[in-house]
PDB file of C-alpha atoms in Angstrom:
ATOM      1  CA  MET A 169      -1.643 -20.638 -11.693  1.00 46.00           C
ATOM      2  CA  ARG A 170      -0.367 -17.057 -10.014  1.00 53.00           C
ATOM      3  CA  LEU A 171       2.643 -19.311  -9.961  1.00 52.00           C
ATOM      4  CA  ALA A 172       2.496 -21.115 -13.078  1.00 46.00           C
ATOM      5  CA  ASP A 173       5.420 -18.640 -15.069  1.00 51.00           C
ATOM      6  CA  ARG A 174       7.511 -18.644 -11.578  1.00 53.00           C
ATOM      7  CA  VAL A 175       7.378 -22.190 -10.240  1.00 54.00           C
ATOM      8  CA  PHE A 176       7.333 -25.433 -11.505  1.00 48.00           C
ATOM      9  CA  ALA A 177       4.774 -28.343 -10.609  1.00 54.00           C
ATOM     10  CA  PRO A 178       2.679 -31.070 -12.074  1.00 47.00           C
ATOM     11  CA  HIS A 179      -0.455 -29.116 -11.683  1.00 51.00           C
ATOM     12  CA  TYR A 180      -1.753 -25.946 -10.237  1.00 60.00           C
ATOM     13  CA  ALA A 181      -4.272 -24.572  -7.418  1.00 71.00           C
ATOM     14  CA  ALA A 182      -6.126 -21.993  -7.344  1.00 86.00           C
ATOM     15  CA  PRO A 183      -5.083 -19.823  -4.637  1.00 92.00           C
ATOM     16  CA  ILE A 184      -7.696 -18.672  -1.395  1.00 95.00           C
ATOM     17  CA  ALA A 185      -6.715 -15.712  -0.057  1.00 97.00           C
ATOM     18  CA  HIS A 186      -6.171 -15.721   3.598  1.00 98.00           C
ATOM     19  CA  VAL A 187      -4.575 -12.927   6.256  1.00 98.00           C
ATOM     20  CA  VAL A 188      -1.663 -13.117   8.467  1.00 98.00           C
ATOM     21  CA  THR A 189      -2.826 -13.465  12.052  1.00 97.00           C
ATOM     22  CA  ALA A 190       0.547 -13.686  13.907  1.00 97.00           C
ATOM     23  CA  ARG A 191       3.601 -12.693  12.528  1.00 98.00           C
ATOM     24  CA  GLY A 192       6.564 -15.039  12.236  1.00 98.00           C
ATOM     25  CA  PRO A 193       8.608 -16.327   8.890  1.00 98.00           C
ATOM     26  CA  LEU A 194       8.385 -17.596   5.696  1.00 99.00           C
ATOM     27  CA  TYR A 195      10.170 -20.693   4.882  1.00 99.00           C
ATOM     28  CA  ALA A 196      11.993 -22.316   1.990  1.00 98.00           C
ATOM     29  CA  ASP A 197      11.331 -25.763   2.879  1.00 97.00           C
ATOM     30  CA  LYS A 198       8.151 -26.980   4.392  1.00 94.00           C
ATOM     31  CA  GLN A 199      10.041 -29.118   7.574  1.00 95.00           C
ATOM     32  CA  CYS A 200      10.565 -24.890   8.543  1.00 96.00           C
ATOM     33  CA  SER A 201      14.482 -24.915   8.695  1.00 96.00           C
ATOM     34  CA  ASP A 202      15.015 -22.390   6.147  1.00 98.00           C
ATOM     35  CA  ILE A 203      14.503 -18.556   6.157  1.00 98.00           C
ATOM     36  CA  LEU A 204      12.837 -16.849   3.902  1.00 98.00           C
ATOM     37  CA  SER A 205      11.495 -13.680   4.741  1.00 99.00           C
ATOM     38  CA  GLU A 206       9.147 -12.822   6.793  1.00 99.00           C
ATOM     39  CA  CYS A 207       5.181 -12.649   6.602  1.00 99.00           C
ATOM     40  CA  LEU A 208       3.246  -9.590   9.455  1.00 99.00           C
ATOM     41  CA  ILE A 209      -0.283  -9.167  10.497  1.00 98.00           C
ATOM     42  CA  GLY A 210      -2.631  -8.027   7.940  1.00 98.00           C
ATOM     43  CA  GLU A 211      -0.438  -9.089   5.412  1.00 99.00           C
ATOM     44  CA  ARG A 212      -3.033 -11.236   2.384  1.00 98.00           C
ATOM     45  CA  PHE A 213      -1.220 -14.877   1.930  1.00 98.00           C
ATOM     46  CA  ASP A 214      -2.294 -16.420  -0.975  1.00 98.00           C
ATOM     47  CA  VAL A 215      -2.443 -20.645   0.236  1.00 97.00           C
ATOM     48  CA  LEU A 216      -2.039 -22.777  -2.597  1.00 96.00           C
ATOM     49  CA  GLU A 217      -1.422 -25.789  -1.093  1.00 96.00           C
ATOM     50  CA  ILE A 218      -1.841 -27.228   2.612  1.00 94.00           C
ATOM     51  CA  VAL A 219       1.196 -30.093   4.209  1.00 90.00           C
ATOM     52  CA  GLY A 220       0.245 -31.010   7.467  1.00 93.00           C
ATOM     53  CA  ASP A 221       0.325 -28.323   9.831  1.00 96.00           C
ATOM     54  CA  VAL A 222       1.869 -25.681   7.171  1.00 97.00           C
ATOM     55  CA  CYS A 223       0.616 -23.775   3.923  1.00 97.00           C
ATOM     56  CA  TRP A 224       2.588 -23.415   0.581  1.00 97.00           C
ATOM     57  CA  GLY A 225       1.560 -19.820  -0.818  1.00 98.00           C
ATOM     58  CA  ILE A 226       2.869 -16.232  -2.159  1.00 98.00           C
ATOM     59  CA  ASN A 227       3.082 -13.171   0.477  1.00 98.00           C
ATOM     60  CA  CYS A 228       0.823 -10.886  -1.434  1.00 98.00           C
ATOM     61  CA  VAL A 229       3.181  -7.375   0.056  1.00 98.00           C
ATOM     62  CA  ASP A 230       6.925  -9.238  -0.902  1.00 98.00           C
ATOM     63  CA  GLY A 231       6.006 -11.391  -3.629  1.00 98.00           C
ATOM     64  CA  ALA A 232       7.894 -13.916  -1.575  1.00 98.00           C
ATOM     65  CA  VAL A 233       6.379 -17.978  -2.167  1.00 98.00           C
ATOM     66  CA  GLY A 234       7.461 -20.471   0.623  1.00 98.00           C
ATOM     67  CA  TYR A 235       5.803 -22.133   4.322  1.00 98.00           C
ATOM     68  CA  ILE A 236       4.171 -20.556   6.708  1.00 98.00           C
ATOM     69  CA  TYR A 237       2.111 -22.388   9.430  1.00 98.00           C
ATOM     70  CA  ARG A 238      -0.840 -22.779   8.881  1.00 98.00           C
ATOM     71  CA  SER A 239      -1.360 -21.366  13.115  1.00 98.00           C
ATOM     72  CA  GLN A 240      -0.365 -17.897  11.560  1.00 98.00           C
ATOM     73  CA  LEU A 241      -3.367 -17.752   9.496  1.00 98.00           C
ATOM     74  CA  GLY A 242      -6.811 -16.372   9.325  1.00 97.00           C
ATOM     75  CA  ALA A 243      -9.852 -15.764   7.166  1.00 96.00           C
ATOM     76  CA  ALA A 244      -9.439 -12.931   4.681  1.00 96.00           C
ATOM     77  CA  ALA A 245      -9.999  -9.353   6.242  1.00 95.00           C
ATOM     78  CA  LYS A 246      -9.272  -5.903   4.622  1.00 95.00           C
ATOM     79  CA  CYS A 247      -6.854  -4.438   6.253  1.00 97.00           C
ATOM     80  CA  PRO A 248      -6.213  -0.578   4.360  1.00 98.00           C
ATOM     81  CA  LEU A 249      -3.631   1.008   7.264  1.00 98.00           C
ATOM     82  CA  ILE A 250       0.000   0.141   7.704  1.00 98.00           C
ATOM     83  CA  VAL A 251       1.886   0.733  10.812  1.00 98.00           C
ATOM     84  CA  THR A 252       4.265   3.734  10.549  1.00 98.00           C
ATOM     85  CA  ALA A 253       6.273   3.840  14.024  1.00 98.00           C
ATOM     86  CA  LEU A 254       8.608   1.745  14.782  1.00 98.00           C
ATOM     87  CA  GLN A 255       6.491   0.430  17.254  1.00 98.00           C
ATOM     88  CA  THR A 256       3.064   1.229  18.626  1.00 98.00           C
ATOM     89  CA  ALA A 257       1.493  -0.176  21.345  1.00 98.00           C
ATOM     90  CA  VAL A 258      -1.500  -2.228  21.541  1.00 98.00           C
ATOM     91  CA  ARG A 259      -3.456  -1.102  24.555  1.00 98.00           C
ATOM     92  CA  ALA A 260      -6.305  -2.111  26.573  1.00 98.00           C
ATOM     93  CA  LYS A 261      -8.737   0.905  25.643  1.00 97.00           C
ATOM     94  CA  PRO A 262      -8.735   3.144  23.279  1.00 97.00           C
ATOM     95  CA  ALA A 263      -6.789   6.083  24.856  1.00 97.00           C
ATOM     96  CA  THR A 264      -3.002   6.886  25.452  1.00 95.00           C
ATOM     97  CA  GLY A 265      -2.619   5.171  28.897  1.00 95.00           C
ATOM     98  CA  ALA A 266      -4.089   2.258  28.800  1.00 98.00           C
ATOM     99  CA  ALA A 267      -2.287  -0.302  29.400  1.00 98.00           C
ATOM    100  CA  ALA A 268      -0.104  -2.174  26.528  1.00 98.00           C
ATOM    101  CA  LEU A 269      -1.218  -5.876  25.650  1.00 97.00           C
ATOM    102  CA  ASP A 270       1.175  -5.940  23.007  1.00 97.00           C
ATOM    103  CA  THR A 271       3.288  -4.288  20.618  1.00 98.00           C
ATOM    104  CA  LEU A 272       3.474  -4.288  16.544  1.00 99.00           C
ATOM    105  CA  PRO A 273       6.070  -3.239  14.553  1.00 99.00           C
ATOM    106  CA  MET A 274       6.372  -0.824  11.373  1.00 99.00           C
ATOM    107  CA  GLY A 275       5.148  -2.971   8.309  1.00 98.00           C
ATOM    108  CA  THR A 276       2.074  -4.087  10.063  1.00 99.00           C
ATOM    109  CA  ARG A 277      -0.939  -4.205   8.402  1.00 98.00           C
ATOM    110  CA  LEU A 278      -4.067  -3.147  10.356  1.00 98.00           C
ATOM    111  CA  PRO A 279      -7.932  -2.306   9.124  1.00 97.00           C
ATOM    112  CA  ALA A 280      -9.689   1.324   9.490  1.00 97.00           C
ATOM    113  CA  ALA A 281      -9.886   3.223  12.132  1.00 97.00           C
ATOM    114  CA  ASP A 282     -13.321   4.102  13.814  1.00 95.00           C
ATOM    115  CA  ALA A 283     -14.781   7.246  14.687  1.00 93.00           C
ATOM    116  CA  SER A 284     -12.335   7.719  18.067  1.00 93.00           C
ATOM    117  CA  GLY A 285      -8.936   7.817  15.927  1.00 95.00           C
ATOM    118  CA  TRP A 286      -8.743   4.379  17.486  1.00 98.00           C
ATOM    119  CA  ILE A 287      -8.367   0.722  15.427  1.00 98.00           C
ATOM    120  CA  PRO A 288      -9.788  -1.429  16.646  1.00 96.00           C
ATOM    121  CA  LEU A 289      -7.221  -5.468  16.665  1.00 94.00           C
ATOM    122  CA  GLY A 290      -8.637  -8.164  18.248  1.00 91.00           C
ATOM    123  CA  LYS A 291      -9.034  -7.011  22.736  1.00 92.00           C
ATOM    124  CA  GLY A 292      -6.680  -4.455  21.833  1.00 97.00           C
ATOM    125  CA  PHE A 293      -6.777  -1.191  19.992  1.00 98.00           C
ATOM    126  CA  VAL A 294      -3.996   0.890  18.382  1.00 98.00           C
ATOM    127  CA  SER A 295      -3.928   4.321  17.783  1.00 98.00           C
ATOM    128  CA  ALA A 296      -4.372   5.731  14.168  1.00 98.00           C
ATOM    129  CA  GLU A 297      -1.758   8.627  14.767  1.00 97.00           C
ATOM    130  CA  ASP A 298       1.132   6.260  14.273  1.00 98.00           C
ATOM    131  CA  ALA A 299      -0.495   4.516  10.928  1.00 98.00           C
ATOM    132  CA  ALA A 300      -1.070   5.189   7.660  1.00 97.00           C
ATOM    133  CA  PRO A 301      -2.981   4.816   4.589  1.00 97.00           C
ATOM    134  CA  CYS A 302      -1.425   1.478   2.634  1.00 95.00           C
ATOM    135  CA  PRO A 303      -0.002   1.800   0.121  1.00 92.00           C
ATOM    136  CA  VAL A 304       2.071   4.537   1.477  1.00 92.00           C
ATOM    137  CA  SER A 305       2.529   7.872  -0.281  1.00 89.00           C
ATOM    138  CA  LYS A 306       5.879   8.429  -2.304  1.00 88.00           C
ATOM    139  CA  SER A 307       7.342  10.877   0.284  1.00 81.00           C
ATOM    140  CA  GLY A 308      10.751  11.138  -1.828  1.00 72.00           C
ATOM    141  CA  ASP A 309      13.786  10.533   1.075  1.00 84.00           C
ATOM    142  CA  PHE A 310      13.599   7.037   1.775  1.00 96.00           C
ATOM    143  CA  VAL A 311      17.254   7.227   3.648  1.00 97.00           C
ATOM    144  CA  ALA A 312      14.946   8.938   6.256  1.00 96.00           C
ATOM    145  CA  ILE A 313      13.064   5.639   6.985  1.00 97.00           C
ATOM    146  CA  VAL A 314      16.587   3.569   6.786  1.00 98.00           C
ATOM    147  CA  GLU A 315      17.312   6.250   9.687  1.00 98.00           C
ATOM    148  CA  ALA A 316      14.768   5.666  11.783  1.00 97.00           C
ATOM    149  CA  LEU A 317      15.634   2.218  11.940  1.00 98.00           C
ATOM    150  CA  LEU A 318      19.624   2.509  12.957  1.00 99.00           C
ATOM    151  CA  GLY A 319      19.676  -0.404  15.966  1.00 98.00           C
ATOM    152  CA  VAL A 320      16.724  -1.959  15.035  1.00 99.00           C
ATOM    153  CA  PRO A 321      18.092  -5.929  15.288  1.00 99.00           C
ATOM    154  CA  PHE A 322      18.839  -8.268  12.472  1.00 99.00           C
ATOM    155  CA  VAL A 323      16.557 -10.748  11.944  1.00 98.00           C
ATOM    156  CA  PRO A 324      17.314 -13.326   9.463  1.00 98.00           C
ATOM    157  CA  GLY A 325      14.419 -12.697   6.733  1.00 98.00           C
ATOM    158  CA  GLY A 326      13.423  -9.983   9.084  1.00 99.00           C
ATOM    159  CA  ARG A 327      11.891  -6.852   7.211  1.00 99.00           C
ATOM    160  CA  SER A 328       9.581  -5.169   9.948  1.00 99.00           C
ATOM    161  CA  GLY A 329      10.636  -2.539  12.696  1.00 98.00           C
ATOM    162  CA  ALA A 330      11.648  -5.728  15.136  1.00 98.00           C
ATOM    163  CA  GLY A 331      13.914  -7.200  13.147  1.00 99.00           C
ATOM    164  CA  VAL A 332      15.409  -7.156   9.296  1.00 99.00           C
ATOM    165  CA  SER A 333      18.033  -8.557   7.169  1.00 99.00           C
ATOM    166  CA  HIS A 334      20.708  -6.569   4.530  1.00 98.00           C
ATOM    167  CA  ASP A 335      18.067  -6.746   1.921  1.00 99.00           C
ATOM    168  CA  GLY A 336      14.943  -6.763   4.596  1.00 99.00           C
ATOM    169  CA  LEU A 337      15.923  -2.976   5.168  1.00 99.00           C
ATOM    170  CA  ILE A 338      15.835  -2.006   1.637  1.00 99.00           C
ATOM    171  CA  PHE A 339      12.533  -3.184   0.892  1.00 99.00           C
ATOM    172  CA  LEU A 340      11.043  -1.982   3.825  1.00 98.00           C
ATOM    173  CA  SER A 341      12.235   1.528   4.023  1.00 98.00           C
ATOM    174  CA  LEU A 342      11.713   2.164  -0.331  1.00 98.00           C
ATOM    175  CA  MET A 343       8.214   0.447   1.045  1.00 97.00           C
ATOM    176  CA  MET A 344       7.868   2.751   3.819  1.00 97.00           C
ATOM    177  CA  ALA A 345       8.432   5.423   1.047  1.00 96.00           C
ATOM    178  CA  GLY A 346       5.518   4.443  -0.613  1.00 95.00           C
ATOM    179  CA  ILE A 347       8.606   2.794  -3.593  1.00 95.00           C
ATOM    180  CA  VAL A 348       8.044  -0.635  -4.828  1.00 95.00           C
ATOM    181  CA  ALA A 349      11.549  -2.573  -4.834  1.00 97.00           C
ATOM    182  CA  PRO A 350      11.371  -5.807  -4.982  1.00 98.00           C
ATOM    183  CA  ARG A 351      12.379  -8.523  -2.113  1.00 98.00           C
ATOM    184  CA  PHE A 352      15.611  -9.595  -2.196  1.00 98.00           C
ATOM    185  CA  ALA A 353      18.752  -8.649  -3.506  1.00 98.00           C
ATOM    186  CA  ASP A 354      19.966 -10.551  -6.516  1.00 97.00           C
ATOM    187  CA  LEU A 355      16.919  -8.898  -8.115  1.00 98.00           C
ATOM    188  CA  GLN A 356      17.029  -5.413  -6.395  1.00 98.00           C
ATOM    189  CA  ALA A 357      20.560  -5.314  -7.966  1.00 98.00           C
ATOM    190  CA  GLU A 358      19.307  -6.069 -11.606  1.00 97.00           C
ATOM    191  CA  SER A 359      16.103  -3.620 -11.251  1.00 95.00           C
ATOM    192  CA  LEU A 360      15.729  -0.678  -7.968  1.00 96.00           C
ATOM    193  CA  GLY A 361      16.583   2.172 -10.275  1.00 94.00           C
ATOM    194  CA  ASP A 362      19.660   2.432 -12.508  1.00 95.00           C
ATOM    195  CA  GLU A 363      23.003   2.060 -12.991  1.00 95.00           C
ATOM    196  CA  ALA A 364      25.103   4.681 -10.176  1.00 95.00           C
ATOM    197  CA  GLN A 365      27.480   6.705 -11.902  1.00 92.00           C
ATOM    198  CA  GLY A 366      30.425   8.407 -10.427  1.00 92.00           C
ATOM    199  CA  SER A 367      30.858   8.749  -6.693  1.00 91.00           C
ATOM    200  CA  GLU A 368      28.408   7.642  -4.207  1.00 94.00           C
ATOM    201  CA  ARG A 369      25.328   9.649  -2.923  1.00 95.00           C
ATOM    202  CA  ARG A 370      23.129   9.771  -0.752  1.00 96.00           C
ATOM    203  CA  GLY A 371      20.325   6.625  -0.813  1.00 96.00           C
ATOM    204  CA  ASP A 372      22.560   4.834  -3.141  1.00 98.00           C
ATOM    205  CA  LEU A 373      22.067   0.970  -3.162  1.00 98.00           C
ATOM    206  CA  LEU A 374      25.499  -0.594  -2.832  1.00 98.00           C
ATOM    207  CA  PHE A 375      25.315  -4.912  -3.348  1.00 98.00           C
ATOM    208  CA  PHE A 376      27.979  -7.386  -2.223  1.00 97.00           C
ATOM    209  CA  ASP A 377      28.444 -10.778  -2.635  1.00 95.00           C
ATOM    210  CA  GLY A 378      25.902 -11.414   0.023  1.00 95.00           C
ATOM    211  CA  HIS A 379      24.792  -8.611   1.030  1.00 98.00           C
ATOM    212  CA  ALA A 380      23.501  -4.451   0.197  1.00 98.00           C
ATOM    213  CA  ALA A 381      23.873  -1.017   2.557  1.00 99.00           C
ATOM    214  CA  ILE A 382      22.286   1.997   1.533  1.00 99.00           C
ATOM    215  CA  ALA A 383      24.730   5.157   1.207  1.00 98.00           C
ATOM    216  CA  LEU A 384      24.159   8.422   3.147  1.00 97.00           C
ATOM    217  CA  ASP A 385      27.152  10.211   1.146  1.00 96.00           C
ATOM    218  CA  SER A 386      30.106   9.508  -0.739  1.00 95.00           C
ATOM    219  CA  ASP A 387      31.869   8.164   2.215  1.00 96.00           C
ATOM    220  CA  HIS A 388      29.270   6.471   5.077  1.00 98.00           C
ATOM    221  CA  ALA A 389      26.493   4.095   4.816  1.00 98.00           C
ATOM    222  CA  ILE A 390      23.806   1.932   7.349  1.00 99.00           C
ATOM    223  CA  HIS A 391      23.500  -1.950   6.808  1.00 99.00           C
ATOM    224  CA  CYS A 392      22.140  -4.236   8.881  1.00 99.00           C
ATOM    225  CA  ASP A 393      25.019  -5.849   9.991  1.00 98.00           C
ATOM    226  CA  PRO A 394      24.398 -10.279  11.224  1.00 96.00           C
ATOM    227  CA  VAL A 395      28.043  -9.676  12.767  1.00 95.00           C
ATOM    228  CA  ARG A 396      27.314  -6.513  15.123  1.00 96.00           C
ATOM    229  CA  GLY A 397      23.719  -7.690  15.309  1.00 98.00           C
ATOM    230  CA  ALA A 398      22.141  -4.575  14.234  1.00 99.00           C
ATOM    231  CA  VAL A 399      21.490  -1.836  11.937  1.00 99.00           C
ATOM    232  CA  VAL A 400      24.611   0.185  11.663  1.00 99.00           C
ATOM    233  CA  ARG A 401      26.310   3.098  10.566  1.00 98.00           C
ATOM    234  CA  GLU A 402      30.098   2.922   9.276  1.00 96.00           C
ATOM    235  CA  PRO A 403      32.218   3.635   6.502  1.00 96.00           C
ATOM    236  CA  ILE A 404      31.784   2.401   3.027  1.00 96.00           C
ATOM    237  CA  ALA A 405      35.279   1.420   2.715  1.00 94.00           C
ATOM    238  CA  GLY A 406      35.390  -0.410   5.992  1.00 94.00           C
ATOM    239  CA  LEU A 407      32.807  -2.719   4.224  1.00 96.00           C
ATOM    240  CA  SER A 408      34.085  -3.431   1.258  1.00 90.00           C
ATOM    241  CA  GLY A 409      37.675  -4.791   2.638  1.00 86.00           C
ATOM    242  CA  PRO A 410      38.640  -8.837   2.161  1.00 87.00           C
ATOM    243  CA  ASP A 411      37.699  -9.515   5.379  1.00 90.00           C
ATOM    244  CA  ARG A 412      34.270  -8.350   5.420  1.00 94.00           C
ATOM    245  CA  PHE A 413      31.811  -8.273   2.573  1.00 96.00           C
ATOM    246  CA  GLY A 414      34.295  -7.433  -0.799  1.00 95.00           C
ATOM    247  CA  PRO A 415      34.252  -5.388  -3.057  1.00 95.00           C
ATOM    248  CA  VAL A 416      30.483  -3.273  -4.744  1.00 96.00           C
ATOM    249  CA  THR A 417      29.612  -6.245  -7.296  1.00 96.00           C
ATOM    250  CA  ALA A 418      26.336  -3.609  -8.070  1.00 97.00           C
ATOM    251  CA  ARG A 419      25.568   0.097  -7.275  1.00 98.00           C
ATOM    252  CA  ARG A 420      21.663   1.614  -7.562  1.00 98.00           C
ATOM    253  CA  ARG A 421      20.388   4.912  -7.514  1.00 96.00           C
ATOM    254  CA  VAL A 422      16.569   5.396  -7.196  1.00 93.00           C
ATOM    255  CA  THR A 423      13.871   8.087  -7.673  1.00 81.00           C
ATOM    256  CA  ALA A 424      11.378   9.043  -6.041  1.00 65.00           C
TER     257      ALA A 424
END
């Protein structure tokens, strides 16, 4: 019933809370062919309908509504911490030198740490030094997080340290700076901050037709380039050329 004012359906089921246990895409269709966003370990996912091997519902972190494989969900659990490092290791033992069993990207939700400063997770352990309480406290300069994501690969629908889309980069960097933001570029361009006036400033959000970037200053910006396949820094003038993304259609200024 949480979606009654957003999505038409002949009836609405009461949501059943689950937690994501395996990172993967959130799809726009039940055939799981059109990637919409991403679901990360530890995030709450409210299931509204089960269709074979997939569930339809809402990701409670980014608000995206779509389909996820049932195998990616488990029983609801509290995950009060979030990974703040670009990547953190899941180690076989609660020790820095222990073998790494896996890695988890920035944005992953984790259970509470024990008294030793380690977070038990399945058969492994994550250092609490790579995590912070969630939601994250406001830090002011979200562009510093954007800069830390330089080189992260382009992933359709991505919004984690393992890969991002153009609007996923904006969503992740703002979330990690403690700023609430819409998940998708159209709503980001409409509602984030205020309409920017004058020349570009550090942190201005630049929106194009089907793309977005974050200004570093009046001349340069960072964005996730699907052609180069990564988060990159380049001149703003180059982004708005006719053979790239075209003119800027909206510019928003976000303050912490």
